[in-house]
Tab-separated table of C-alpha atoms in Angstrom:
chain	number	residue	atom	x	y	z
C	1	MET	CA	93.805	57.027	59.287
C	2	ASN	CA	92.059	56.995	55.917
C	3	GLY	CA	95.355	57.496	54.114
C	4	GLY	CA	97.018	54.656	56.000
C	5	LEU	CA	94.155	52.187	55.518
C	6	THR	CA	93.761	53.124	51.862
C	7	GLY	CA	97.489	52.677	51.318
C	8	LEU	CA	97.621	49.238	52.945
C	9	LEU	CA	94.523	47.950	51.171
C	10	GLY	CA	95.711	49.463	47.910
C	11	LEU	CA	99.057	47.739	48.254
C	12	GLY	CA	97.319	44.417	48.760
C	13	TYR	CA	94.966	45.098	45.871
C	14	TRP	CA	97.734	45.814	43.375
C	15	ALA	CA	99.847	42.938	44.632
C	16	LEU	CA	96.967	40.528	43.981
C	17	GLY	CA	96.225	42.170	40.649
C	18	ALA	CA	99.812	41.740	39.512
C	19	LYS	CA	99.663	38.049	40.422
C	20	LEU	CA	96.251	37.325	38.890
C	21	TYR	CA	96.345	39.442	35.714
C	22	ALA	CA	98.878	39.795	32.917
C	23	PRO	CA	100.760	43.124	32.679
C	24	ASP	CA	99.019	44.153	29.452
C	25	ASP	CA	95.579	43.536	31.051
C	26	MET	CA	96.647	45.464	34.162
C	27	GLY	CA	97.915	48.336	32.052
C	28	ARG	CA	94.732	48.552	29.983
C	29	ASN	CA	92.402	48.263	32.983
C	30	TRP	CA	94.292	50.842	35.005
C	31	ALA	CA	94.302	53.262	32.070
C	32	VAL	CA	90.505	53.009	31.926
C	33	ILE	CA	90.238	53.421	35.702
C	34	GLN	CA	92.355	56.573	35.533
C	35	ALA	CA	90.186	57.953	32.727
C	36	ILE	CA	87.037	57.298	34.783
C	37	MET	CA	88.648	58.860	37.823
C	38	PHE	CA	89.610	61.932	35.823
C	39	VAL	CA	86.143	62.408	34.327
C	40	GLY	CA	84.435	61.814	37.674
C	41	SER	CA	86.850	63.864	39.783
C	42	VAL	CA	87.403	66.928	37.615
C	43	THR	CA	83.622	67.546	37.586
C	44	MET	CA	82.916	67.164	41.300
C	45	LEU	CA	82.285	70.125	43.602
C	46	ASN	CA	84.018	68.964	46.777
C	47	PHE	CA	85.720	72.332	47.151
C	48	LEU	CA	82.267	73.894	47.667
C	49	LEU	CA	81.151	71.156	50.040
C	50	ILE	CA	84.149	71.323	52.357
C	51	ARG	CA	84.101	75.128	52.286
C	52	PHE	CA	80.391	75.900	52.816
C	53	VAL	CA	78.764	72.854	54.439
C	54	PRO	CA	80.430	73.758	57.793
C	55	GLN	CA	78.651	77.142	57.649
C	56	THR	CA	75.191	76.018	56.583
C	57	ALA	CA	72.355	74.485	58.589
C	58	ARG	CA	68.833	74.807	57.198
C	59	HIS	CA	69.845	74.404	53.557
C	60	THR	CA	72.677	71.911	53.825
C	61	ARG	CA	70.578	69.249	52.080
C	62	ALA	CA	69.825	71.590	49.173
C	63	LEU	CA	73.488	72.584	48.821
C	64	VAL	CA	74.569	68.933	48.726
C	65	LEU	CA	71.881	67.966	46.205
C	66	VAL	CA	72.794	70.844	43.894
C	67	CYS	CA	76.457	69.803	44.007
C	68	TYR	CA	75.489	66.184	43.345
C	69	GLY	CA	73.238	67.036	40.399
C	70	THR	CA	75.679	69.485	38.830
C	71	GLY	CA	78.643	67.156	39.227
C	72	ALA	CA	76.793	64.105	37.892
C	73	ALA	CA	75.541	65.964	34.816
C	74	ALA	CA	78.970	67.439	34.110
C	75	SER	CA	80.672	64.052	34.467
C	76	ALA	CA	78.197	62.475	32.034
C	77	LEU	CA	78.871	65.188	29.446
C	78	LEU	CA	82.641	64.932	29.851
C	79	ALA	CA	82.455	61.130	29.591
C	80	LEU	CA	80.580	61.460	26.312
C	81	GLY	CA	83.255	63.873	25.102
C	82	PHE	CA	85.984	61.393	26.010
C	83	LEU	CA	84.185	58.566	24.226
C	84	ALA	CA	83.785	60.753	21.144
C	85	THR	CA	87.572	61.311	20.985
C	86	LEU	CA	88.794	57.752	21.629
C	87	SER	CA	91.036	57.884	18.566
C	88	TRP	CA	93.230	60.413	20.421
C	89	TRP	CA	93.937	58.197	23.423
C	90	GLY	CA	95.836	55.196	22.154
C	91	PRO	CA	95.384	51.404	22.249
C	92	SER	CA	94.511	51.094	25.937
C	93	PHE	CA	91.031	52.472	25.230
C	94	ARG	CA	90.177	50.833	21.917
C	95	HIS	CA	87.702	48.377	23.500
C	96	LEU	CA	85.488	51.327	24.522
C	97	HIS	CA	84.340	51.631	20.909
C	98	ASP	CA	81.853	48.870	21.772
C	99	TRP	CA	78.596	50.538	22.874
C	100	ARG	CA	78.182	48.302	25.934
C	101	SER	CA	81.655	49.108	27.207
C	102	ALA	CA	81.029	52.780	26.465
C	103	LEU	CA	77.792	52.700	28.460
C	104	TRP	CA	79.585	51.134	31.430
C	105	PHE	CA	82.250	53.842	31.191
C	106	LEU	CA	79.545	56.522	31.327
C	107	VAL	CA	77.775	54.948	34.315
C	108	MET	CA	81.000	54.430	36.246
C	109	ALA	CA	82.151	58.011	35.652
C	110	VAL	CA	78.920	59.381	37.141
C	111	ALA	CA	79.094	56.922	40.042
C	112	TRP	CA	82.701	57.899	40.793
C	113	ASN	CA	81.719	61.567	40.816
C	114	LEU	CA	78.980	60.965	43.402
C	115	TRP	CA	81.162	58.621	45.450
C	116	ASN	CA	83.878	61.222	45.854
C	117	GLN	CA	81.425	64.022	46.589
C	118	GLN	CA	80.132	61.900	49.456
C	119	GLU	CA	83.598	62.052	50.972
C	120	GLY	CA	83.469	65.841	50.681
C	121	VAL	CA	80.107	65.853	52.483
C	122	PHE	CA	81.451	63.717	55.342
C	123	THR	CA	84.396	66.078	55.732
C	124	GLY	CA	82.269	69.223	55.483
C	125	LEU	CA	79.855	67.902	58.088
C	126	ARG	CA	82.851	67.429	60.412
C	127	HIS	CA	82.209	63.678	60.492
C	128	ALA	CA	85.373	62.696	58.624
C	129	GLY	CA	85.614	59.602	60.826
C	130	TRP	CA	83.169	57.956	58.439
C	131	VAL	CA	85.618	58.347	55.542
C	132	PRO	CA	88.067	55.597	56.612
C	133	ILE	CA	85.148	53.313	57.562
C	134	VAL	CA	83.496	53.623	54.157
C	135	ASN	CA	86.789	53.425	52.287
C	136	MET	CA	87.902	50.375	54.271
C	137	ALA	CA	84.691	48.574	53.303
C	138	PHE	CA	85.245	49.685	49.712
C	139	GLY	CA	88.852	48.463	49.736
C	140	LEU	CA	87.921	45.072	51.160
C	141	ALA	CA	85.119	44.632	48.626
C	142	LYS	CA	87.555	45.456	45.813
C	143	LEU	CA	89.981	42.824	47.038
C	144	VAL	CA	87.300	40.128	47.200
C	145	LEU	CA	85.912	40.958	43.766
C	146	LEU	CA	89.370	41.172	42.220
C	147	VAL	CA	89.899	37.508	43.050
C	148	ALA	CA	86.300	36.426	42.387
C	149	VAL	CA	86.091	37.745	38.811
C	150	ALA	CA	89.637	36.911	37.693
C	151	GLY	CA	88.590	33.651	36.046
C	152	ALA	CA	85.360	34.866	34.437
C	153	PHE	CA	86.614	38.303	33.339
C	154	PRO	CA	90.395	38.086	32.818
C	155	SER	CA	90.411	41.157	30.540
C	156	ASP	CA	88.176	43.530	32.508
C	157	GLY	CA	88.142	42.116	36.023
C	158	VAL	CA	90.256	44.891	37.527
C	159	THR	CA	87.890	47.628	36.352
C	160	LEU	CA	84.811	45.675	37.457
C	161	SER	CA	86.265	44.998	40.900
C	162	TRP	CA	86.942	48.716	41.310
C	163	PHE	CA	83.544	50.131	40.383
C	164	VAL	CA	80.913	47.487	41.215
C	165	PRO	CA	81.408	48.198	44.969
C	166	VAL	CA	80.949	51.905	44.249
C	167	LEU	CA	77.608	51.293	42.534
C	168	VAL	CA	76.407	49.044	45.353
C	169	ALA	CA	77.503	51.370	48.167
C	170	LEU	CA	76.027	54.622	46.838
C	171	ALA	CA	72.534	53.966	48.230
C	172	PRO	CA	73.387	53.035	51.860
C	173	VAL	CA	75.993	55.774	52.176
C	174	SER	CA	73.496	58.317	50.808
C	175	TYR	CA	70.964	57.172	53.412
C	176	LEU	CA	73.538	57.713	56.156
C	177	ILE	CA	74.291	61.230	54.913
C	178	PHE	CA	70.749	62.443	54.206
C	179	GLY	CA	68.906	60.389	56.822
C	180	ARG	CA	71.179	60.894	59.824
C	181	LEU	CA	74.157	63.228	59.470
C	182	ILE	CA	72.605	66.217	57.706
C	183	PRO	CA	69.599	66.391	60.100
C	184	ARG	CA	72.019	66.204	63.040
C	185	HIS	CA	74.195	68.931	61.492
C	186	ARG	CA	71.140	71.162	61.046
C	187	ALA	CA	70.024	70.689	64.654
C	188	GLU	CA	73.480	71.360	66.087
C	189	ASN	CA	74.335	74.430	63.961
C	190	PHE	CA	71.012	76.188	63.440
C	191	GLY	CA	71.455	79.893	64.174
C	192	ARG	CA	75.219	79.695	64.710
C	193	GLY	CA	76.711	82.901	63.321
C	194	PRO	CA	76.295	84.608	59.935
C	195	ARG	CA	75.763	82.342	56.941
C	196	PRO	CA	76.966	82.431	53.332
C	197	THR	CA	74.634	83.718	50.649
C	198	HIS	CA	74.057	82.558	47.085
C	199	GLN	CA	76.148	85.473	45.849
C	200	ASP	CA	79.012	84.460	48.121
C	201	ILE	CA	79.009	80.924	46.744
C	202	TRP	CA	78.801	82.065	43.110
C	203	ARG	CA	81.733	84.410	43.611
C	204	TYR	CA	83.712	81.589	45.195
C	205	LEU	CA	82.789	79.085	42.478
C	206	GLY	CA	84.863	80.249	39.503
C	207	GLY	CA	88.371	80.308	40.895
C	208	ALA	CA	87.730	77.374	43.224
C	209	TYR	CA	86.444	75.188	40.390
C	210	LEU	CA	89.422	75.968	38.167
C	211	GLY	CA	91.787	75.202	41.021
C	212	GLY	CA	90.034	71.911	41.748
C	213	ALA	CA	89.959	70.952	38.066
C	214	PHE	CA	93.694	71.509	37.660
C	215	GLN	CA	94.351	69.630	40.899
C	216	TYR	CA	92.483	66.514	39.826
C	217	ALA	CA	93.846	66.735	36.299
C	218	SER	CA	97.351	66.524	37.752
C	219	ILE	CA	96.348	63.290	39.503
C	220	SER	CA	94.222	61.526	36.874
C	221	LEU	CA	94.708	63.183	33.467
C	222	ILE	CA	98.494	62.893	33.436
C	223	PRO	CA	98.421	59.066	33.681
C	224	VAL	CA	95.805	58.984	30.905
C	225	ILE	CA	98.137	61.027	28.700
C	226	VAL	CA	101.043	58.743	29.564
C	227	ALA	CA	98.903	55.688	28.772
C	228	ALA	CA	98.266	57.074	25.291
C	229	HIS	CA	102.038	57.026	24.630
C	230	LEU	CA	102.974	53.629	26.118
C	231	ALA	CA	102.358	50.027	25.198
C	232	GLU	CA	99.956	48.241	27.546
C	233	ASP	CA	102.656	46.278	29.420
C	234	ALA	CA	104.881	49.354	29.922
C	235	ASN	CA	101.803	51.262	31.058
C	236	ALA	CA	101.211	48.618	33.749
C	237	TYR	CA	104.618	49.350	35.299
C	238	PHE	CA	103.981	53.093	35.170
C	239	GLN	CA	100.439	52.882	36.551
C	240	MET	CA	101.441	50.619	39.431
C	241	ALA	CA	104.044	53.117	40.640
C	242	TRP	CA	101.682	56.038	39.999
C	243	ALA	CA	98.823	54.463	41.970
C	244	LEU	CA	101.031	53.802	44.979
C	245	GLY	CA	102.532	57.288	44.774
C	246	MET	CA	99.096	58.907	44.712
C	247	MET	CA	98.240	57.115	47.947
C	248	LEU	CA	100.931	59.244	49.582
C	249	ASP	CA	99.406	62.309	47.931
C	250	LEU	CA	96.181	61.433	49.720
C	251	LEU	CA	97.812	62.166	53.085
C	252	ALA	CA	98.765	65.681	52.018
C	253	LEU	CA	95.378	66.355	50.425
C	254	THR	CA	93.446	65.070	53.444
C	255	LEU	CA	95.305	67.367	55.844
C	256	SER	CA	94.594	70.318	53.562
C	257	MET	CA	90.869	69.512	53.381
C	258	SER	CA	90.639	69.164	57.164
C	259	LEU	CA	92.388	72.507	57.574
C	260	THR	CA	89.830	74.126	55.252
C	261	VAL	CA	86.874	72.678	57.174
C	262	GLU	CA	88.139	73.634	60.631
C	263	GLY	CA	89.264	77.065	59.450
C	264	SER	CA	85.855	77.716	57.881
C	265	PHE	CA	83.976	76.470	60.948
C	266	ASP	CA	85.908	78.788	63.277
C	267	THR	CA	87.900	81.441	61.419
C	268	GLU	CA	89.353	82.812	64.659
C	269	ARG	CA	91.335	79.575	65.012
C	270	LEU	CA	92.739	79.507	61.479
C	271	THR	CA	96.282	80.166	62.695
C	272	SER	CA	96.204	77.407	65.315
C	273	SER	CA	94.544	75.028	62.822
C	274	ALA	CA	97.302	75.751	60.293
C	275	ARG	CA	99.969	75.053	62.900
C	276	ALA	CA	98.286	71.792	63.880
C	277	ALA	CA	98.053	70.696	60.237
C	278	LEU	CA	101.734	71.494	59.697
C	279	ARG	CA	102.717	69.507	62.817
C	280	ARG	CA	100.768	66.499	61.614
C	281	THR	CA	102.300	66.803	58.163
C	282	LEU	CA	105.833	66.845	59.577
C	283	MET	CA	104.997	63.952	61.899
C	284	LEU	CA	103.361	61.694	59.295
C	285	LEU	CA	104.886	62.280	55.881
C	286	PRO	CA	108.701	62.153	56.256
C	287	PRO	CA	108.747	58.694	57.933
C	288	VAL	CA	106.304	57.302	55.360
C	289	VAL	CA	108.289	58.754	52.482
C	290	LEU	CA	111.507	57.291	53.878
C	291	VAL	CA	109.933	53.831	54.104
C	292	VAL	CA	108.715	54.044	50.504
C	293	VAL	CA	112.033	55.285	49.128
C	294	VAL	CA	113.964	52.507	50.855
C	295	GLY	CA	111.415	49.750	50.379
C	296	ALA	CA	110.103	50.396	46.861
C	297	PRO	CA	112.502	48.034	45.033
C	298	PHE	CA	111.826	45.232	47.514
C	299	GLY	CA	108.081	45.770	47.669
C	300	LEU	CA	107.556	45.923	43.912
C	301	ALA	CA	109.719	42.825	43.444
C	302	PHE	CA	106.920	40.882	45.122
C	303	PHE	CA	104.628	41.759	42.195
C	304	GLY	CA	106.807	39.831	39.756
C	305	HIS	CA	107.388	40.596	36.062
C	306	ASP	CA	109.387	43.860	35.690
C	307	TYR	CA	107.479	45.939	38.240
C	308	ALA	CA	110.517	46.506	40.468
C	309	ALA	CA	113.065	47.182	37.742
C	310	ARG	CA	110.884	49.595	35.785
C	311	GLY	CA	108.498	50.985	38.383
C	312	ALA	CA	110.563	51.394	41.565
C	313	PRO	CA	112.608	54.432	40.393
C	314	LEU	CA	109.402	56.268	39.517
C	315	LEU	CA	107.752	55.403	42.839
C	316	GLN	CA	110.795	56.583	44.794
C	317	VAL	CA	110.806	59.984	43.092
C	318	LEU	CA	107.028	60.368	43.422
C	319	ALA	CA	107.382	59.714	47.166
C	320	LEU	CA	109.944	62.501	47.473
C	321	ALA	CA	107.701	64.833	45.459
C	322	VAL	CA	104.971	64.496	48.103
C	323	LEU	CA	107.051	66.457	50.653
C	324	PRO	CA	107.028	69.813	48.814
C	325	LYS	CA	103.479	69.128	47.593
C	326	ALA	CA	102.282	68.823	51.202
C	327	LEU	CA	103.425	72.397	51.893
C	328	ILE	CA	101.603	73.606	48.787
C	329	GLU	CA	98.401	71.819	49.809
C	330	LEU	CA	98.516	73.305	53.307
C	331	TYR	CA	98.851	76.790	51.878
C	332	ILE	CA	95.944	76.116	49.516
C	333	GLY	CA	93.886	75.007	52.526
C	334	VAL	CA	94.523	78.425	54.091
C	335	LEU	CA	93.676	80.202	50.836
C	336	ARG	CA	90.307	78.425	50.639
C	337	VAL	CA	89.345	79.752	54.068
C	338	GLU	CA	90.451	83.262	53.020
C	339	ASN	CA	88.443	82.927	49.765
C	340	ARG	CA	91.512	83.704	47.632
C	341	THR	CA	90.317	81.384	44.893
C	342	ARG	CA	92.094	83.149	42.036
C	343	LEU	CA	95.441	82.463	43.641
C	344	ILE	CA	94.412	78.825	44.198
C	345	ALA	CA	93.520	78.479	40.517
C	346	PHE	CA	96.807	80.100	39.510
C	347	LEU	CA	98.926	77.806	41.690
C	348	GLN	CA	97.153	74.646	40.569
C	349	ALA	CA	97.337	75.709	36.922
C	350	VAL	CA	101.065	76.409	37.176
C	351	ARG	CA	101.696	72.998	38.710
C	352	PHE	CA	99.646	71.089	36.160
C	353	LEU	CA	100.753	72.986	33.045
C	354	ALA	CA	104.426	72.927	34.059
C	355	VAL	CA	104.346	69.157	34.533
C	356	LEU	CA	102.418	68.735	31.296
C	357	GLY	CA	104.956	70.851	29.424
C	358	LEU	CA	107.826	68.705	30.697
C	359	LEU	CA	105.969	65.443	30.242
C	360	PHE	CA	105.937	64.963	26.476
C	361	PRO	CA	109.701	65.111	25.888
C	362	LEU	CA	110.317	62.895	28.948
C	363	ILE	CA	107.984	59.953	28.252
C	364	ASP	CA	110.338	57.025	27.764
C	365	PRO	CA	109.178	53.415	28.314
C	366	GLY	CA	112.689	52.448	29.399
C	367	HIS	CA	113.176	55.263	31.923
C	368	LEU	CA	109.866	55.961	33.661
C	369	GLY	CA	111.585	57.633	36.616
C	370	VAL	CA	112.253	60.811	34.636
C	371	ILE	CA	108.503	61.530	34.673
C	372	GLY	CA	108.710	61.635	38.456
C	373	MET	CA	111.695	63.973	38.254
C	374	ALA	CA	109.559	66.511	36.380
C	375	ILE	CA	106.886	66.353	39.085
C	376	LEU	CA	109.453	66.661	41.879
C	377	ALA	CA	111.069	69.676	40.216
C	378	VAL	CA	107.762	71.500	39.690
C	379	ASN	CA	106.504	70.790	43.229
C	380	THR	CA	109.794	72.005	44.711
C	381	VAL	CA	109.735	75.298	42.802
C	382	VAL	CA	106.078	76.016	43.642
C	383	ALA	CA	106.612	75.084	47.310
C	384	PHE	CA	109.511	77.532	47.484
C	385	LEU	CA	107.270	80.269	46.062
C	386	VAL	CA	104.407	79.697	48.524
C	387	LEU	CA	106.572	79.142	51.603
C	388	PRO	CA	106.554	82.818	52.724
C	389	GLY	CA	102.748	82.873	52.620
C	390	LEU	CA	102.508	79.631	54.587
C	391	VAL	CA	104.915	80.974	57.214
C	392	ARG	CA	102.772	84.093	57.592
C	393	ALA	CA	99.661	81.935	57.991
C	394	ILE	CA	101.099	79.787	60.785
C	395	ARG	CA	102.442	82.889	62.532
C	396	GLY	CA	99.092	84.652	62.301
C	397	THR	CA	100.473	87.551	60.267
C	398	ALA	CA	98.847	86.718	56.904
C	399	PRO	CA	96.891	89.635	55.426
C	400	SER	CA	93.134	89.176	55.110
C	401	ARG	CA	92.477	89.466	51.383
C	402	PRO	CA	89.211	87.659	50.644
C	403	GLU	CA	88.128	87.724	47.023
C	404	ALA	CA	84.552	86.700	47.586
C	405	GLY	CA	81.855	87.176	50.128
C	406	GLY	CA	83.090	90.164	52.071
C	407	PRO	CA	85.312	90.368	55.118
C	408	VAL	CA	86.190	87.451	57.284
C	409	GLY	CA	84.204	87.501	60.495
C	410	PRO	CA	84.712	85.708	63.766
C	411	ALA	CA	81.512	83.680	63.748
C	412	GLY	CA	81.067	82.721	60.120
C	413	ASP	CA	83.087	83.870	57.172
C	414	PHE	CA	80.528	86.045	55.523
C	415	PRO	CA	78.154	88.810	56.494
C	416	ALA	CA	74.485	87.943	56.272
C	417	ALA	CA	73.812	90.864	53.932
C	418	GLY	CA	74.473	90.992	50.217
C	419	GLY	CA	72.348	88.081	48.989
C	420	ARG	CA	69.910	85.396	49.995
C	421	ASP	CA	70.951	83.614	53.180
C	422	ILE	CA	71.316	79.861	52.579
C	423	SER	CA	71.959	78.872	56.189
């Protein structure tokens, strides 16, 4: 539901943006948005939240606050590092040399980090129904602001419309999480099965963080790198197709996250949860991909300028690339439950570094679709490699090979011994 609503609102948002803002302004604004999204996303700890919140009770609040504080501090440091290296990133970021723009960049990166970690908390608390509600309100607010600030801020209105709603919504959403949902989670799950310890979480952290960092880099860092090699108008055509393609990625990622939460909450049902996730993937993604492949040239033509001619081929290939990626994400969801974080980090690193290695010789303003071909090729190869493991998982024959926290147990995932209990 969240993927569908986000996709529809996003389509409307970018259609309005293309009508109200010139391509060079769209390209510059979207490059900055992608940079903020990269800095804020690569430093968040959602992988810990969706993995361990389902198994905690008494100390859920402390776990969430630690993830918030660590992620916010890391995003601020990375934002400062990005601002210190602006000369590397091309003309789309030159206006950030002004200290006021730089300060806004820093604030928005931290806000985006916390905003996305809230989604991880909702999912980990098994109240993912709040995610589409919050994101729908966010999407509607973006649409209204996009129109409202177009006249007063023609150069930066897109970025402002994206992040002002985030800043405003952080407080009420935090109240919902800490004032209502976490206390309810504690009451409902207190004393339910063995709990993870600090040692378990620390052992899980390394490989899981690297895997998450490579995952978000493949979504947000790649378009920043492309933006550094394109003129602002050409970057607008690339970013439009990329943004719409990543909305399809959201479907695959959401199913994987849900699989991790349900598998962690009840490890005895991991096999049935994996089968259910695969059924939903096969039911949802192929029809959506078909619609995008067929309709991309017609849909982007509505945006005017050269969006259809230069962006549609890229969007079509990115849509196809989601199909093998969905299989990879499902397998990674299983690996998170089994605590095989080193393998997760390896798979995500291979995907990101392989695309990055192909990217530089393929960046061509006149043929943006070849960038999508590199992503499709890499996703297909990696999906082929993980397919045997995914088949074993859905058949219930996968070997139990946890790398952190001890053996998988029926009631929790970890034994109570071996460290301080943080239930």
